[in-house]
């Protein structure tokens, strides 16, 4: 994207157009929020003892985030407003347990539950999990997908219509003609980011049911879904706490050369594990299989892709999950629904052909046990990548910490734009002005649409003569430096001192001890937060004094060594360098805070 000239007319024009569009969007959002508040649904309150027994059957200790998400979901179900909750958590972080408890609450309250998954493999995995957990409750669980025999499908549909099936799991086949629920109370959409526009149109049939509770699960929500949660159209739970002993997946980049691929596959085989080898297109599979036959003839290769017969593809994936074979050569179809604890290496060829969220989702398929996983993002040898593609792959490498799915989705939202929430455009005006400014404009427009006075927008000006920036040799990636600055901007606007502490700790954890310019940047941010609290519009320091000028009425009295004159507090002292000026600025604010406390 091109930068605008500081003295040009392009930026004011674009901002004015964004403000006009945002005002109209805010008006429509207020209408939707009012409709949501006015909607009613049956309160689902199961027997407490039965729910405690069901929760006790979970073989692990829930993480704090997982427990909070489950509690929030059950609280929503017990209310009289239709639940619309998005649960975001990385692969293997426990989203399914939240869905299990929600399904138990609905089924024990006498309602039917529909669980929609994007692939037949994931449907099969859910069927086994749900049947095992619900067996003691004598609740019937059935599945519908393209693998279901016609005779069995007919019987299952009849049982669903009669209310005999308490929990129905399936692909979008559950929303097809001929499937009707007697008393559907909860719809769970798993891996929502995998459904395209056509599938979501089919799901609208189920979602349109009156009084239906909705639970959406995703590791990396698409920008439109994430934005709808950020502005309040749906509730949000983030599961960012990793399971015990889970390790971050080591993320590496390279070119798709035979020696590199063979070496990575053999290293995994030597440590007793299995590997995924993912190609972007079906037509890439056979040439890659021929290459593997030459370079690693001693390894057993299974193949799975969407061009196979459903039963053949499903069989290969299930055999691999059961421990058969050294390598699963597949397309991106392995992105969801395959839990293989022994698979700890994944190689993605043509990584530039995948989206950021898809790559992160693929990465989550390895390293799910106690062995650290390795993820290779390979591109064609000698291929020059477009700048946007390079940024995408850099973001993936940089955000390799556990629980990074939500952060990656937020970055994806910034890179791609959210699109129009109430339209079909895939890249809306958000992309033109950036996520931070757009969120600020939208918050103001929403306040105006509600008849509220928007919060006054001001930022303290700090002129202290110190170097304060993120050195490129400390944080090499441009995108990461921009991200840190953007997060600092949000922290200053929201006066989030705890968020500032957390960001500083995260930066040190990820990049090492902060050099002086970065330490100064965080110090200035803390001073700015204190200035906002005191109503100080400008804080400055020179060689002989530090001064603070107030926005409104200054404190009635200022203690020595401060001098108050014309709405300005002045501290006279020799200040030879930046460190002394920062210290003087802090002393000045300390004195002002003491005066404010004394006056109170």
PDB file of N, CA, C and O in Angstrom, residues 249-253 278 344-348 351 358-366 373-378 393 396:
ATOM      1  N   UNK A 249       5.576 -25.338  19.014  1.00  0.00           N
ATOM      2  CA  UNK A 249       6.084 -26.022  17.825  1.00  0.00           C
ATOM      3  C   UNK A 249       7.183 -25.170  17.197  1.00  0.00           C
ATOM      4  O   UNK A 249       6.995 -23.977  16.947  1.00  0.00           O
ATOM      5  N   UNK A 250       8.313 -25.779  16.957  1.00  0.00           N
ATOM      6  CA  UNK A 250       9.421 -25.055  16.320  1.00  0.00           C
ATOM      7  C   UNK A 250       9.066 -24.813  14.857  1.00  0.00           C
ATOM      8  O   UNK A 250       8.771 -25.755  14.114  1.00  0.00           O
ATOM      9  N   UNK A 251       9.069 -23.557  14.424  1.00  0.00           N
ATOM     10  CA  UNK A 251       8.657 -23.195  13.068  1.00  0.00           C
ATOM     11  C   UNK A 251       9.871 -22.770  12.260  1.00  0.00           C
ATOM     12  O   UNK A 251      10.615 -21.860  12.656  1.00  0.00           O
ATOM     13  N   UNK A 252      10.084 -23.438  11.124  1.00  0.00           N
ATOM     14  CA  UNK A 252      11.254 -23.189  10.282  1.00  0.00           C
ATOM     15  C   UNK A 252      10.813 -22.907   8.850  1.00  0.00           C
ATOM     16  O   UNK A 252       9.756 -23.364   8.415  1.00  0.00           O
ATOM     17  N   UNK A 253      11.630 -22.151   8.143  1.00  0.00           N
ATOM     18  CA  UNK A 253      11.352 -21.860   6.741  1.00  0.00           C
ATOM     19  C   UNK A 253      12.501 -22.344   5.876  1.00  0.00           C
ATOM     20  O   UNK A 253      13.642 -22.451   6.334  1.00  0.00           O
ATOM     21  N   UNK A 278       2.432 -32.013   3.463  1.00  0.00           N
ATOM     22  CA  UNK A 278       1.230 -31.382   2.904  1.00  0.00           C
ATOM     23  C   UNK A 278       1.575 -30.632   1.626  1.00  0.00           C
ATOM     24  O   UNK A 278       2.508 -29.812   1.593  1.00  0.00           O
ATOM     25  N   UNK A 344       4.888 -35.608  14.946  1.00  0.00           N
ATOM     26  CA  UNK A 344       5.556 -34.443  15.512  1.00  0.00           C
ATOM     27  C   UNK A 344       6.359 -33.645  14.497  1.00  0.00           C
ATOM     28  O   UNK A 344       7.093 -32.728  14.877  1.00  0.00           O
ATOM     29  N   UNK A 345       6.230 -33.976  13.227  1.00  0.00           N
ATOM     30  CA  UNK A 345       6.854 -33.185  12.168  1.00  0.00           C
ATOM     31  C   UNK A 345       5.824 -32.955  11.064  1.00  0.00           C
ATOM     32  O   UNK A 345       5.127 -33.885  10.667  1.00  0.00           O
ATOM     33  N   UNK A 346       5.727 -31.718  10.608  1.00  0.00           N
ATOM     34  CA  UNK A 346       4.900 -31.407   9.439  1.00  0.00           C
ATOM     35  C   UNK A 346       5.713 -30.571   8.469  1.00  0.00           C
ATOM     36  O   UNK A 346       6.367 -29.600   8.860  1.00  0.00           O
ATOM     37  N   UNK A 347       5.679 -30.985   7.201  1.00  0.00           N
ATOM     38  CA  UNK A 347       6.330 -30.244   6.125  1.00  0.00           C
ATOM     39  C   UNK A 347       5.242 -29.766   5.174  1.00  0.00           C
ATOM     40  O   UNK A 347       4.465 -30.575   4.656  1.00  0.00           O
ATOM     41  N   UNK A 348       5.151 -28.468   4.970  1.00  0.00           N
ATOM     42  CA  UNK A 348       4.187 -27.899   4.033  1.00  0.00           C
ATOM     43  C   UNK A 348       4.950 -27.348   2.843  1.00  0.00           C
ATOM     44  O   UNK A 348       5.752 -26.423   2.973  1.00  0.00           O
ATOM     45  N   UNK A 351       4.110 -23.335   0.747  1.00  0.00           N
ATOM     46  CA  UNK A 351       3.487 -22.672   1.894  1.00  0.00           C
ATOM     47  C   UNK A 351       2.923 -21.306   1.528  1.00  0.00           C
ATOM     48  O   UNK A 351       1.996 -20.811   2.176  1.00  0.00           O
ATOM     49  N   UNK A 358      -4.720 -20.744   7.986  1.00  0.00           N
ATOM     50  CA  UNK A 358      -4.648 -22.152   7.592  1.00  0.00           C
ATOM     51  C   UNK A 358      -3.297 -22.761   7.967  1.00  0.00           C
ATOM     52  O   UNK A 358      -3.225 -23.898   8.457  1.00  0.00           O
ATOM     53  N   UNK A 359      -2.234 -21.999   7.776  1.00  0.00           N
ATOM     54  CA  UNK A 359      -0.909 -22.497   8.161  1.00  0.00           C
ATOM     55  C   UNK A 359      -0.816 -22.713   9.667  1.00  0.00           C
ATOM     56  O   UNK A 359      -0.253 -23.709  10.137  1.00  0.00           O
ATOM     57  N   UNK A 360      -1.369 -21.792  10.436  1.00  0.00           N
ATOM     58  CA  UNK A 360      -1.342 -21.956  11.895  1.00  0.00           C
ATOM     59  C   UNK A 360      -2.166 -23.175  12.309  1.00  0.00           C
ATOM     60  O   UNK A 360      -1.777 -23.918  13.219  1.00  0.00           O
ATOM     61  N   UNK A 361      -3.285 -23.381  11.641  1.00  0.00           N
ATOM     62  CA  UNK A 361      -4.122 -24.541  11.952  1.00  0.00           C
ATOM     63  C   UNK A 361      -3.386 -25.837  11.623  1.00  0.00           C
ATOM     64  O   UNK A 361      -3.424 -26.811  12.383  1.00  0.00           O
ATOM     65  N   UNK A 362      -2.696 -25.873  10.492  1.00  0.00           N
ATOM     66  CA  UNK A 362      -1.909 -27.048  10.129  1.00  0.00           C
ATOM     67  C   UNK A 362      -0.803 -27.292  11.157  1.00  0.00           C
ATOM     68  O   UNK A 362      -0.558 -28.430  11.567  1.00  0.00           O
ATOM     69  N   UNK A 363      -0.155 -26.234  11.578  1.00  0.00           N
ATOM     70  CA  UNK A 363       0.920 -26.359  12.561  1.00  0.00           C
ATOM     71  C   UNK A 363       0.421 -26.985  13.860  1.00  0.00           C
ATOM     72  O   UNK A 363       1.150 -27.712  14.535  1.00  0.00           O
ATOM     73  N   UNK A 364      -0.842 -26.710  14.197  1.00  0.00           N
ATOM     74  CA  UNK A 364      -1.404 -27.259  15.426  1.00  0.00           C
ATOM     75  C   UNK A 364      -1.618 -28.757  15.401  1.00  0.00           C
ATOM     76  O   UNK A 364      -1.938 -29.356  16.445  1.00  0.00           O
ATOM     77  N   UNK A 365      -1.424 -29.391  14.243  1.00  0.00           N
ATOM     78  CA  UNK A 365      -1.606 -30.844  14.142  1.00  0.00           C
ATOM     79  C   UNK A 365      -0.395 -31.617  14.659  1.00  0.00           C
ATOM     80  O   UNK A 365      -0.465 -32.840  14.790  1.00  0.00           O
ATOM     81  N   UNK A 366       0.722 -30.940  14.907  1.00  0.00           N
ATOM     82  CA  UNK A 366       1.910 -31.658  15.390  1.00  0.00           C
ATOM     83  C   UNK A 366       2.300 -31.129  16.767  1.00  0.00           C
ATOM     84  O   UNK A 366       1.896 -30.039  17.175  1.00  0.00           O
ATOM     85  N   UNK A 373       7.142 -30.480  18.598  1.00  0.00           N
ATOM     86  CA  UNK A 373       6.883 -30.604  17.175  1.00  0.00           C
ATOM     87  C   UNK A 373       7.754 -29.673  16.349  1.00  0.00           C
ATOM     88  O   UNK A 373       8.277 -28.667  16.831  1.00  0.00           O
ATOM     89  N   UNK A 374       7.900 -30.032  15.062  1.00  0.00           N
ATOM     90  CA  UNK A 374       8.660 -29.221  14.110  1.00  0.00           C
ATOM     91  C   UNK A 374       7.778 -28.961  12.901  1.00  0.00           C
ATOM     92  O   UNK A 374       7.158 -29.890  12.355  1.00  0.00           O
ATOM     93  N   UNK A 375       7.693 -27.705  12.492  1.00  0.00           N
ATOM     94  CA  UNK A 375       6.865 -27.323  11.350  1.00  0.00           C
ATOM     95  C   UNK A 375       7.739 -26.623  10.324  1.00  0.00           C
ATOM     96  O   UNK A 375       8.374 -25.611  10.617  1.00  0.00           O
ATOM     97  N   UNK A 376       7.781 -27.181   9.107  1.00  0.00           N
ATOM     98  CA  UNK A 376       8.558 -26.610   8.011  1.00  0.00           C
ATOM     99  C   UNK A 376       7.609 -25.939   7.022  1.00  0.00           C
ATOM    100  O   UNK A 376       6.716 -26.578   6.482  1.00  0.00           O
ATOM    101  N   UNK A 377       7.795 -24.647   6.784  1.00  0.00           N
ATOM    102  CA  UNK A 377       7.058 -23.918   5.746  1.00  0.00           C
ATOM    103  C   UNK A 377       8.002 -23.724   4.566  1.00  0.00           C
ATOM    104  O   UNK A 377       8.919 -22.893   4.615  1.00  0.00           O
ATOM    105  N   UNK A 378       7.789 -24.526   3.516  1.00  0.00           N
ATOM    106  CA  UNK A 378       8.714 -24.530   2.378  1.00  0.00           C
ATOM    107  C   UNK A 378       8.091 -23.856   1.163  1.00  0.00           C
ATOM    108  O   UNK A 378       6.890 -23.965   0.926  1.00  0.00           O
ATOM    109  N   UNK A 393       4.263 -15.113   6.004  1.00  0.00           N
ATOM    110  CA  UNK A 393       5.135 -16.182   6.496  1.00  0.00           C
ATOM    111  C   UNK A 393       5.988 -15.709   7.664  1.00  0.00           C
ATOM    112  O   UNK A 393       6.265 -16.478   8.593  1.00  0.00           O
ATOM    113  N   UNK A 396       3.837 -15.889  10.740  1.00  0.00           N
ATOM    114  CA  UNK A 396       3.700 -17.268  11.212  1.00  0.00           C
ATOM    115  C   UNK A 396       4.926 -17.673  12.021  1.00  0.00           C
ATOM    116  O   UNK A 396       4.805 -18.277  13.088  1.00  0.00           O
TER     117      UNK A 396
END
